[in-house]
Short mmCIF file of C-alpha atoms and ligand atoms in Angstrom, two decimals:
data_model
loop_
_atom_site.label_atom_id
_atom_site.label_comp_id
_atom_site.label_asym_id
_atom_site.label_seq_id
_atom_site.Cartn_x
_atom_site.Cartn_y
_atom_site.Cartn_z
CA UNK A 1 -40.33 105.14 -55.28
CA UNK A 2 -38.57 103.21 -58.00
CA UNK A 3 -41.45 101.06 -59.10
CA UNK A 4 -44.24 101.81 -61.51
CA UNK A 5 -47.61 102.64 -60.04
CA UNK A 6 -50.52 100.54 -61.20
CA UNK A 7 -53.89 102.07 -60.43
CA UNK A 8 -56.81 99.65 -60.68
CA UNK A 9 -60.26 101.19 -60.76
CA UNK A 10 -62.56 98.71 -59.02
CA UNK A 11 -65.43 101.12 -59.63
CA UNK A 12 -64.88 100.79 -63.38
CA UNK A 13 -64.80 96.99 -63.05
CA UNK A 14 -68.09 97.13 -61.16
CA UNK A 15 -69.63 99.41 -63.81
CA UNK A 16 -68.48 97.19 -66.67
CA UNK A 17 -69.77 94.05 -64.99
CA UNK A 18 -73.09 95.70 -64.10
CA UNK A 19 -73.57 96.89 -67.68
CA UNK A 20 -72.79 93.43 -69.05
CA UNK A 21 -75.20 91.94 -66.51
CA UNK A 22 -77.92 94.34 -67.66
CA UNK A 23 -77.70 92.84 -71.16
CA UNK A 24 -79.13 89.52 -70.10
CA UNK A 25 -82.01 88.33 -67.97
CA UNK A 26 -80.25 85.38 -66.33
CA UNK A 27 -77.53 85.31 -63.70
CA UNK A 28 -74.20 86.95 -64.50
CA UNK A 29 -71.17 85.32 -62.94
CA UNK A 30 -67.64 86.73 -62.82
CA UNK A 31 -64.53 85.04 -64.20
CA UNK A 32 -61.54 85.78 -61.94
CA UNK A 33 -59.03 83.16 -63.08
CA UNK A 34 -55.32 83.98 -63.30
CA UNK A 35 -55.53 86.30 -60.29
CA UNK A 36 -58.40 88.24 -61.79
CA UNK A 37 -56.66 88.66 -65.17
CA UNK A 38 -53.62 89.92 -63.29
CA UNK A 39 -55.50 92.64 -61.40
CA UNK A 40 -55.99 90.83 -58.06
CA UNK A 41 -58.67 88.12 -57.83
CA UNK A 42 -59.57 88.83 -54.20
CA UNK A 43 -59.99 92.58 -54.64
CA UNK A 44 -61.89 92.20 -57.90
CA UNK A 45 -64.16 89.45 -56.61
CA UNK A 46 -64.99 91.31 -53.39
CA UNK A 47 -65.87 94.41 -55.41
CA UNK A 48 -68.12 92.36 -57.70
CA UNK A 49 -69.65 90.58 -54.73
CA UNK A 50 -70.78 94.01 -53.51
CA UNK A 51 -72.16 94.63 -56.98
CA UNK A 52 -74.28 91.48 -56.68
CA UNK A 53 -72.16 88.69 -58.19
CA UNK A 54 -72.94 85.37 -56.49
CA UNK A 55 -71.02 82.94 -58.71
CA UNK A 56 -67.32 83.06 -59.61
CA UNK A 57 -65.20 81.00 -61.98
CA UNK A 58 -61.52 80.15 -61.60
CA UNK A 59 -59.21 77.97 -63.70
CA UNK A 60 -57.99 75.59 -61.00
CA UNK A 61 -58.80 74.41 -57.51
CA UNK A 62 -55.86 76.25 -55.88
CA UNK A 63 -57.25 79.54 -57.16
CA UNK A 64 -60.66 78.60 -55.84
CA UNK A 65 -59.32 77.77 -52.39
CA UNK A 66 -57.57 81.15 -52.18
CA UNK A 67 -60.71 82.91 -53.37
CA UNK A 68 -62.81 81.16 -50.72
CA UNK A 69 -60.65 82.83 -48.04
CA UNK A 70 -61.43 86.21 -49.57
CA UNK A 71 -65.15 85.76 -50.15
CA UNK A 72 -66.36 83.71 -47.22
CA UNK A 73 -68.74 80.76 -47.38
CA UNK A 74 -71.63 82.08 -49.48
CA UNK A 75 -70.57 82.54 -53.12
CA UNK A 76 -70.45 79.62 -55.54
CA UNK A 77 -66.89 79.07 -56.81
CA UNK A 78 -66.75 77.00 -59.99
CA UNK A 79 -63.54 75.46 -61.34
CA UNK A 80 -63.09 75.20 -65.13
CA UNK A 81 -60.42 72.48 -65.00
CA UNK A 82 -62.79 70.22 -63.10
CA UNK A 83 -61.71 67.60 -60.59
CA UNK A 84 -57.98 66.92 -60.99
CA UNK A 85 -56.13 64.08 -59.25
CA UNK A 86 -55.32 65.02 -55.65
CA UNK A 87 -57.82 67.86 -55.46
CA UNK A 88 -60.61 66.08 -53.58
CA UNK A 89 -59.73 67.44 -50.13
CA UNK A 90 -59.36 70.99 -51.37
CA UNK A 91 -62.60 70.81 -53.34
CA UNK A 92 -64.38 69.43 -50.29
CA UNK A 93 -62.85 71.62 -47.59
CA UNK A 94 -63.22 74.89 -49.48
CA UNK A 95 -66.56 74.07 -51.06
CA UNK A 96 -65.58 74.32 -54.72
CA UNK A 97 -67.72 73.17 -57.62
CA UNK A 98 -65.67 71.42 -60.31
CA UNK A 99 -66.85 71.62 -63.91
CA UNK A 100 -66.41 67.96 -64.83
CA UNK A 101 -64.67 67.60 -68.21
CA UNK A 102 -64.48 63.87 -68.88
CA UNK A 103 -65.79 60.50 -67.83
CA UNK A 104 -62.54 60.01 -65.88
CA UNK A 105 -63.21 63.17 -63.91
CA UNK A 106 -66.83 62.18 -63.33
CA UNK A 107 -65.80 58.82 -61.86
CA UNK A 108 -63.06 60.45 -59.78
CA UNK A 109 -65.49 63.00 -58.41
CA UNK A 110 -68.41 60.74 -57.50
CA UNK A 111 -66.08 58.16 -55.97
CA UNK A 112 -64.12 60.65 -53.86
CA UNK A 113 -66.92 63.06 -52.98
CA UNK A 114 -70.33 61.45 -53.38
CA UNK A 115 -73.06 64.06 -53.12
CA UNK A 116 -70.64 66.99 -53.51
CA UNK A 117 -71.92 69.48 -56.12
CA UNK A 118 -70.42 69.55 -59.61
CA UNK A 119 -71.17 70.97 -63.04
CA UNK A 120 -70.44 69.52 -66.43
CA UNK A 121 -68.46 71.11 -69.21
CA UNK A 122 -69.33 69.97 -72.71
CA UNK A 123 -67.25 70.41 -75.83
CA UNK A 124 -69.37 72.13 -78.47
CA UNK A 125 -66.53 72.40 -80.98
CA UNK A 126 -63.56 74.22 -79.48
CA UNK A 127 -61.81 70.95 -78.60
CA UNK A 128 -60.15 72.35 -75.51
CA UNK A 129 -62.12 71.24 -72.44
CA UNK A 130 -65.29 69.30 -71.89
CA UNK A 131 -66.97 66.03 -72.72
CA UNK A 132 -67.33 65.20 -76.38
CA UNK A 133 -70.92 64.70 -77.57
CA UNK A 134 -70.41 60.92 -77.74
CA UNK A 135 -69.01 60.80 -74.20
CA UNK A 136 -71.90 62.88 -72.96
CA UNK A 137 -74.32 60.56 -74.73
CA UNK A 138 -72.79 57.65 -72.84
CA UNK A 139 -72.92 59.15 -69.34
CA UNK A 140 -75.63 61.81 -69.47
CA UNK A 141 -78.24 59.69 -67.73
CA UNK A 142 -75.96 58.62 -64.89
CA UNK A 143 -74.56 62.14 -64.53
CA UNK A 144 -78.00 63.75 -64.48
CA UNK A 145 -79.10 61.43 -61.67
CA UNK A 146 -76.38 63.11 -59.57
CA UNK A 147 -78.04 66.48 -60.21
CA UNK A 148 -75.29 68.64 -61.73
CA UNK A 149 -75.59 72.33 -60.90
CA UNK A 150 -74.67 73.60 -64.39
CA UNK A 151 -74.12 72.48 -67.97
CA UNK A 152 -71.62 74.72 -69.68
CA UNK A 153 -69.57 75.08 -72.84
CA UNK A 154 -67.21 77.73 -74.25
CA UNK A 155 -67.23 79.65 -77.53
CA UNK A 156 -64.11 79.66 -79.71
CA UNK A 157 -64.91 82.70 -81.88
CA UNK A 158 -67.29 84.85 -79.82
CA UNK A 159 -65.20 88.00 -80.42
CA UNK A 160 -66.02 87.68 -84.14
CA UNK A 161 -69.81 88.15 -84.29
CA UNK A 162 -70.10 87.09 -87.93
CA UNK A 163 -68.10 83.90 -87.55
CA UNK A 164 -70.21 80.85 -88.48
CA UNK A 165 -68.62 78.93 -85.58
CA UNK A 166 -70.86 80.83 -83.13
CA UNK A 167 -74.13 79.57 -84.57
CA UNK A 168 -72.65 76.10 -85.01
CA UNK A 169 -71.59 75.88 -81.35
CA UNK A 170 -74.92 77.29 -80.21
CA UNK A 171 -76.71 74.57 -82.17
CA UNK A 172 -74.48 71.81 -80.81
CA UNK A 173 -74.77 73.05 -77.22
CA UNK A 174 -78.55 73.36 -77.51
CA UNK A 175 -78.87 69.84 -78.91
CA UNK A 176 -76.72 68.42 -76.11
CA UNK A 177 -78.62 70.16 -73.31
CA UNK A 178 -82.20 70.92 -74.36
CA UNK A 179 -84.94 69.75 -72.04
CA UNK A 180 -82.64 68.42 -69.32
CA UNK A 181 -83.84 70.90 -66.70
CA UNK A 182 -80.31 71.90 -65.62
CA UNK A 183 -79.16 75.56 -65.74
CA UNK A 184 -76.92 76.27 -68.71
CA UNK A 185 -74.06 78.64 -69.54
CA UNK A 186 -72.35 79.30 -72.88
CA UNK A 187 -71.38 82.98 -73.09
CA UNK A 188 -68.11 84.69 -72.20
CA UNK A 189 -67.90 88.47 -72.82
CA UNK A 190 -68.10 88.00 -76.58
CA UNK A 191 -71.04 85.64 -76.13
CA UNK A 192 -72.92 88.18 -74.00
CA UNK A 193 -72.57 90.64 -76.88
CA UNK A 194 -73.86 88.07 -79.39
CA UNK A 195 -77.34 88.46 -77.92
CA UNK A 196 -80.02 86.61 -75.97
CA UNK A 197 -79.83 83.32 -77.89
CA UNK A 198 -76.41 82.82 -76.31
CA UNK A 199 -77.26 83.79 -72.72
CA UNK A 200 -79.13 80.80 -71.26
CA UNK A 201 -79.43 80.86 -67.43
CA UNK A 202 -75.92 82.17 -66.72
CA UNK A 203 -73.26 84.22 -68.51
CA UNK A 204 -69.52 84.26 -67.72
CA UNK A 205 -67.91 87.57 -68.66
CA UNK A 206 -64.24 88.12 -67.87
CA UNK A 207 -62.32 90.54 -70.10
CA UNK A 208 -65.24 92.92 -70.56
CA UNK A 209 -65.37 93.60 -66.83
CA UNK A 210 -61.63 94.29 -66.90
CA UNK A 211 -62.11 96.93 -69.59
CA UNK A 212 -61.03 94.98 -72.68
CA UNK A 213 -62.31 94.17 -76.15
CA UNK A 214 -64.60 92.86 -77.49
CA UNK A 215 -66.61 94.98 -75.03
CA UNK A 216 -66.04 98.20 -76.92
CA UNK A 217 -68.02 100.35 -74.45
CA UNK A 218 -66.02 99.22 -71.41
CA UNK A 219 -64.78 101.85 -68.99
CA UNK A 220 -60.97 101.76 -68.73
CA UNK A 221 -59.74 100.03 -65.58
CA UNK A 222 -55.95 100.21 -65.47
CA UNK A 223 -53.55 103.16 -65.35
CA UNK A 224 -49.79 102.60 -65.28
CA UNK A 225 -47.44 105.46 -64.35
CA UNK A 226 -43.71 104.80 -64.47
CA UNK A 227 -41.12 106.95 -62.66
CA UNK A 228 -38.39 108.70 -64.63
CA UNK A 229 -34.96 107.84 -63.23
CA UNK A 230 -32.87 110.33 -65.20
CA UNK A 231 -32.88 112.52 -68.32
CA UNK A 232 -30.02 113.36 -70.71
CA UNK A 233 -29.33 115.28 -73.91
CA UNK A 234 -28.03 113.61 -77.08
CA UNK A 235 -26.45 115.31 -80.06
CA UNK A 236 -27.44 114.24 -83.55
CA UNK A 237 -26.01 110.81 -84.33
CA UNK A 238 -25.85 109.43 -80.79
CA UNK A 239 -27.69 106.17 -80.10
CA UNK A 240 -29.88 104.76 -77.32
CA UNK A 241 -30.09 101.30 -75.80
CA UNK A 242 -29.18 97.78 -76.81
CA UNK A 243 -28.15 97.20 -80.41
CA UNK A 244 -28.09 100.99 -80.96
CA UNK A 245 -31.59 100.63 -82.33
CA UNK A 246 -32.44 104.34 -81.87
CA UNK A 247 -30.27 107.01 -83.47
CA UNK A 248 -30.89 110.70 -82.71
CA UNK A 249 -31.84 112.53 -85.90
CA UNK A 250 -31.68 115.87 -84.07
CA UNK A 251 -30.69 117.19 -80.66
CA UNK A 252 -32.70 114.86 -78.48
CA UNK A 253 -33.68 114.59 -74.83
CA UNK A 254 -34.11 111.07 -73.48
CA UNK A 255 -35.85 110.06 -70.26
CA UNK A 256 -35.03 106.64 -68.82
CA UNK A 257 -37.99 105.12 -66.96
CA UNK A 258 -38.02 102.41 -64.34
CA UNK A 259 -39.84 99.40 -65.85
CA UNK A 260 -39.23 96.94 -68.63
CA UNK A 261 -40.13 93.61 -70.10
CA UNK A 262 -39.69 91.92 -66.71
CA UNK A 263 -42.73 93.97 -65.69
CA UNK A 264 -44.85 92.74 -68.59
CA UNK A 265 -44.06 95.61 -70.92
CA UNK A 266 -43.62 93.28 -73.83
CA UNK A 267 -40.45 93.92 -75.79
CA UNK A 268 -42.45 93.76 -79.01
CA UNK A 269 -44.32 96.93 -77.96
CA UNK A 270 -41.24 99.08 -78.52
CA UNK A 271 -41.48 100.37 -82.06
CA UNK A 272 -45.11 101.56 -81.96
CA UNK A 273 -45.70 102.61 -78.37
CA UNK A 274 -45.66 105.99 -76.64
CA UNK A 275 -45.54 107.04 -73.03
CA UNK A 276 -47.56 110.11 -72.14
CA UNK A 277 -46.43 113.22 -70.32
CA UNK A 278 -49.86 114.64 -69.50
CA UNK A 279 -51.48 114.72 -72.96
CA UNK A 280 -48.22 114.66 -74.93
CA UNK A 281 -47.19 111.36 -76.52
CA UNK A 282 -43.46 110.59 -76.24
CA UNK A 283 -42.19 107.69 -78.38
CA UNK A 284 -40.14 104.85 -76.96
CA UNK A 285 -36.53 105.27 -78.09
CA UNK A 286 -34.68 102.02 -78.73
CA UNK A 287 -35.16 98.58 -77.28
CA UNK A 288 -37.21 97.90 -74.17
CA UNK A 289 -34.77 96.45 -71.61
CA UNK A 290 -35.54 94.17 -68.68
CA UNK A 291 -36.05 97.00 -66.16
CA UNK A 292 -35.64 100.18 -68.20
CA UNK A 293 -37.06 102.00 -71.21
CA UNK A 294 -35.70 105.04 -73.04
CA UNK A 295 -38.32 107.62 -74.02
CA UNK A 296 -37.87 110.52 -76.42
CA UNK A 297 -39.13 113.59 -74.53
CA UNK A 298 -37.56 116.16 -76.88
CA UNK A 299 -40.95 117.67 -77.77
CA UNK A 300 -41.82 118.56 -74.18
CA UNK A 301 -41.21 122.23 -73.25
CA UNK A 302 -37.60 122.61 -72.08
CA UNK A 303 -37.11 122.57 -68.34
CA UNK A 304 -40.22 120.45 -67.82
CA UNK A 305 -38.79 116.97 -67.34
CA UNK A 306 -41.61 114.77 -66.09
CA UNK A 307 -41.37 112.85 -62.80
CA UNK A 308 -43.43 109.99 -64.25
CA UNK A 309 -44.72 108.92 -67.66
CA UNK A 310 -47.99 107.10 -68.31
CA UNK A 311 -47.91 103.90 -70.35
CA UNK A 312 -51.47 102.69 -69.84
CA UNK A 313 -54.55 104.78 -69.21
CA UNK A 314 -56.95 107.07 -70.95
CA UNK A 315 -54.52 107.85 -73.80
CA UNK A 316 -53.41 104.30 -74.48
CA UNK A 317 -55.68 101.35 -73.72
CA UNK A 318 -54.71 97.75 -73.10
CA UNK A 319 -56.07 96.98 -76.57
CA UNK A 320 -53.93 99.66 -78.25
CA UNK A 321 -50.91 98.17 -76.52
CA UNK A 322 -52.04 94.70 -77.54
CA UNK A 323 -52.25 95.81 -81.18
CA UNK A 324 -48.79 97.32 -80.96
CA UNK A 325 -47.36 94.00 -79.78
CA UNK A 326 -49.52 91.87 -82.07
CA UNK A 327 -51.32 90.24 -79.15
CA UNK A 328 -54.59 90.58 -77.18
CA UNK A 329 -55.60 92.69 -74.18
CA UNK A 330 -55.83 89.53 -72.07
CA UNK A 331 -52.08 88.97 -72.46
CA UNK A 332 -51.24 92.60 -71.68
CA UNK A 333 -53.18 92.37 -68.39
CA UNK A 334 -52.00 88.95 -67.28
CA UNK A 335 -48.37 89.91 -68.01
CA UNK A 336 -48.39 92.82 -65.53
CA UNK A 337 -45.55 91.99 -63.19
CA UNK A 338 -45.30 91.75 -59.41
CA UNK A 339 -43.02 94.79 -58.99
CA UNK A 340 -45.60 97.51 -59.44
CA UNK A 341 -47.05 99.21 -56.43
CA UNK A 342 -50.77 98.62 -56.76
CA UNK A 343 -53.38 101.10 -55.75
CA UNK A 344 -57.07 100.24 -55.79
CA UNK A 345 -59.63 102.99 -56.22
CA UNK A 346 -63.42 102.99 -56.40
CA UNK A 347 -63.91 99.81 -54.35
C1 LIG B 401 -61.75 82.80 -69.56
C2 LIG B 401 -63.08 82.15 -69.77
C3 LIG B 401 -64.26 82.93 -69.75
C4 LIG B 401 -64.24 84.45 -69.76
O1 LIG B 401 -63.91 84.85 -71.08
P1 LIG B 401 -63.78 86.38 -71.50
O2 LIG B 401 -63.50 86.31 -72.96
O3 LIG B 401 -62.64 86.93 -70.73
O4 LIG B 401 -65.06 87.04 -71.18
C5 LIG B 401 -65.47 82.27 -69.80
N1 LIG B 401 -65.52 80.91 -69.88
C6 LIG B 401 -64.40 80.13 -69.93
C7 LIG B 401 -64.54 78.67 -70.03
C8 LIG B 401 -63.15 80.74 -69.88
O5 LIG B 401 -62.05 79.98 -69.95
#
């Protein structure tokens, strides 16, 4: 097999979600947008459904319609982007619940689908999605008469517990929603970890279930093993890869593995990242190419060329890789390409 093998531990996702759910007394939903953070929305959502999740969030209606096929009629599927033009049939036919973001969306929704459930997203300071406080002030009464299922907002800085933005958004959200008698939701993974003040009736963890920071106690979910195509010896002074960016300082053995930046192994990872042969770290040698990476395996015992090398797993987490590329674990996961063979365990 020429492709890397991505092993996704659904049991670990279930454990992480269950442990996050145990931190709060309300309902815990599951965020499975962007194909379940790149890990397979249907597989992840079905595993979490078995674990007790009854409400799921996606980014757009198309994702929700696909998820409905996987989950059957019972779970609630909420859509962060709300009711977009042209989505009425899909929202109706697949029973999605749009999180209404503006007065325009509210009008569109109640005109096209009177009586169809919806939630409302409020902007508490992030300025990304949701009604502004003034907008909400103008339509709250009319909207509440239609009995929204949820009032939600999103935290901008929840992964920084000491950031004053958290308390400020909590205050704004509370002022906008107190006493209205509608279930509320504010917390993503970071918000769950901020404590009970942030939990309200429903939390919305995503990354923590997938094994990423800020949920520091998360069980690792993803392992990536990449096949070695060939190995060669270099004498001192020979170079590897584009732009000759690696020069052998000694007699060197190089393994060429079968994956590259087209598979989401960000080119910026190169200088700081290792692949593992068992427990032995082997540095990347030279530039990461589109489909290939050179790895310095000189320090392995001679005659023990590995068949595969591990890029992600117990030795190197998605957050270590994210640090190496100056990004976040979310981007490492959602960049994982379509060429890997995917194996699900622990479902
Ligand atoms: C992505 C997202 C979440 C989940 O956030 P995590 O940081 O992955 O836990 C929750 N709510 C909204 C609105 C989101 O966009």
